[in-house]
Coordinates of C-alpha atoms in Angstrom, one line a residue:
M433 CA 99.6 30.7 -52.3
K434 CA 96.6 29.6 -54.6
F435 CA 93.5 29.8 -52.9
R436 CA 91.0 28.4 -55.5
G437 CA 87.3 28.1 -54.6
I438 CA 87.2 30.2 -51.7
R439 CA 83.5 31.0 -52.4
R440 CA 82.8 28.0 -54.2
I441 CA 79.5 28.6 -56.9
R442 CA 77.6 30.9 -54.4
E443 CA 76.0 34.2 -54.9
T444 CA 79.0 36.0 -53.8
A445 CA 82.0 34.4 -56.1
S446 CA 81.7 36.9 -58.9
C447 CA 82.4 40.0 -56.5
L448 CA 85.0 38.7 -54.7
L449 CA 88.7 40.2 -55.1
V450 CA 91.3 37.4 -53.9
L451 CA 94.9 39.0 -53.2
C452 CA 98.3 37.7 -51.8
C453 CA 99.6 40.1 -49.8
K454 CA 102.5 40.9 -48.4
Q455 CA 100.5 42.1 -45.0
R456 CA 99.0 39.0 -44.9
K457 CA 102.6 37.3 -45.4
R458 CA 104.1 39.4 -42.9
Y459 CA 101.5 37.9 -40.1
A460 CA 101.7 34.8 -41.2
E461 CA 105.5 35.0 -40.8
E462 CA 105.0 36.7 -37.4
L463 CA 102.8 33.5 -36.6
A464 CA 104.8 31.4 -37.4
A465 CA 108.2 32.7 -35.7
S466 CA 106.2 32.6 -32.5
R467 CA 104.3 29.2 -33.6
V468 CA 101.8 31.0 -31.5
L469 CA 98.3 30.9 -33.4
K470 CA 95.9 34.3 -32.6
H471 CA 94.5 36.7 -34.3
S472 CA 95.8 39.9 -35.5
S473 CA 94.6 43.4 -33.7
E474 CA 93.6 44.9 -36.8
S475 CA 90.8 41.6 -36.6
A476 CA 90.4 42.7 -32.8
N477 CA 89.5 46.3 -33.5
G478 CA 87.1 45.1 -36.1
K479 CA 89.2 46.6 -39.0
C480 CA 88.7 43.3 -40.8
G481 CA 87.6 39.9 -40.6
E482 CA 90.4 37.2 -39.7
N483 CA 90.8 33.4 -40.7
L484 CA 93.8 31.5 -39.5
A485 CA 95.0 28.1 -39.9
W486 CA 97.7 26.0 -38.6
A487 CA 99.3 22.6 -39.3
S488 CA 102.1 20.6 -38.5
Y489 CA 102.9 20.3 -42.0
D490 CA 102.8 22.3 -45.3
Q491 CA 99.3 22.8 -46.0
P492 CA 97.9 23.4 -49.6
G493 CA 95.6 26.8 -49.8
K494 CA 93.1 24.1 -51.0
D495 CA 93.4 21.9 -48.0
V496 CA 92.7 25.5 -46.1
A497 CA 89.7 26.9 -47.9
D498 CA 88.3 22.7 -47.7
R499 CA 88.7 22.8 -43.8
W500 CA 87.1 26.2 -43.4
Y501 CA 84.2 25.8 -45.8
S502 CA 83.5 22.4 -44.5
E503 CA 81.8 24.0 -41.6
I504 CA 78.8 24.7 -43.8
K505 CA 77.4 21.1 -42.3
N506 CA 77.3 22.7 -39.0
Y507 CA 75.6 26.3 -40.4
S508 CA 71.6 26.0 -39.9
F509 CA 70.2 28.4 -42.6
Q510 CA 66.8 28.3 -41.1
H511 CA 68.2 29.8 -38.0
P512 CA 71.0 32.0 -39.4
G513 CA 73.7 33.4 -36.9
F514 CA 77.0 33.5 -35.5
S515 CA 78.4 29.6 -34.2
S516 CA 82.0 29.2 -32.8
G517 CA 81.7 26.1 -34.9
T518 CA 80.8 27.9 -38.4
G519 CA 82.7 31.4 -38.2
H520 CA 85.2 30.4 -40.6
F521 CA 82.4 29.0 -43.2
T522 CA 80.6 32.4 -42.7
A523 CA 83.5 34.6 -43.2
M524 CA 84.5 32.8 -46.4
V525 CA 80.7 33.3 -48.0
W526 CA 80.1 36.8 -46.5
K527 CA 78.0 38.3 -49.5
S528 CA 78.9 42.0 -48.8
T529 CA 82.9 41.3 -48.5
K530 CA 84.5 42.5 -52.0
K531 CA 88.5 41.6 -51.0
M532 CA 89.9 39.1 -49.4
G533 CA 94.0 38.9 -49.1
V534 CA 95.8 35.6 -48.2
G535 CA 99.3 34.8 -46.9
K536 CA 101.4 31.6 -45.5
A537 CA 104.7 30.9 -43.6
S538 CA 106.3 28.2 -42.3
A539 CA 108.1 28.0 -39.0
S540 CA 111.4 26.2 -38.5
D541 CA 109.5 22.7 -37.3
G542 CA 107.5 22.7 -41.0
S543 CA 104.5 23.8 -39.2
T544 CA 102.6 26.4 -41.9
F545 CA 100.5 29.2 -40.7
V546 CA 97.6 30.7 -43.1
V547 CA 96.0 34.1 -42.9
A548 CA 93.0 35.2 -44.4
R549 CA 91.9 38.6 -44.1
Y550 CA 88.4 39.9 -45.2
D551 CA 87.3 43.3 -46.1
P552 CA 84.9 44.7 -45.2
P553 CA 84.7 42.0 -42.0
G554 CA 81.8 39.2 -42.1
N555 CA 80.3 37.5 -39.0
V556 CA 78.6 40.9 -38.1
V557 CA 76.1 40.6 -35.4
N558 CA 73.4 42.3 -36.4
P559 CA 69.7 41.5 -36.8
G560 CA 69.1 40.4 -40.3
Y561 CA 73.0 40.3 -41.6
Y562 CA 73.2 36.5 -41.4
E563 CA 70.4 36.1 -43.5
E564 CA 71.5 38.8 -46.3
N565 CA 74.7 37.4 -46.4
V566 CA 75.2 34.1 -45.8
L567 CA 73.1 32.5 -48.8
P568 CA 72.5 28.8 -49.4
P569 CA 74.7 26.8 -51.9
R570 CA 72.8 27.1 -55.4
K571 CA 71.4 24.1 -56.6

């Protein structure tokens, strides 16, 4: 699955290694089999960051990335921090994240599940972390 433009033209774009991983695909297949969108135990334990997506159709990776990235419109660079409405975006652009793996699977009804995992994870709610890791777009 091609996942181009994940971090767009930003301060962090050159340092990200994007991988299509069997482990992420396996988890996407588990989600597709159960048709339940839920975060993995690895994500819940803080071992990785994780974005999930579901659609009733075969969603292209670019559409998923664009949907997650579009949360930028709800993010306040003047008052940085976590918000449930911007977590996909902030995970995508988190400066200290060095690796991202992506997997995609289809359910028997034609719906698709996408799993993206980030290492090290972003969205760390510690003082100053959002200011250091979620930078405004380059002009």
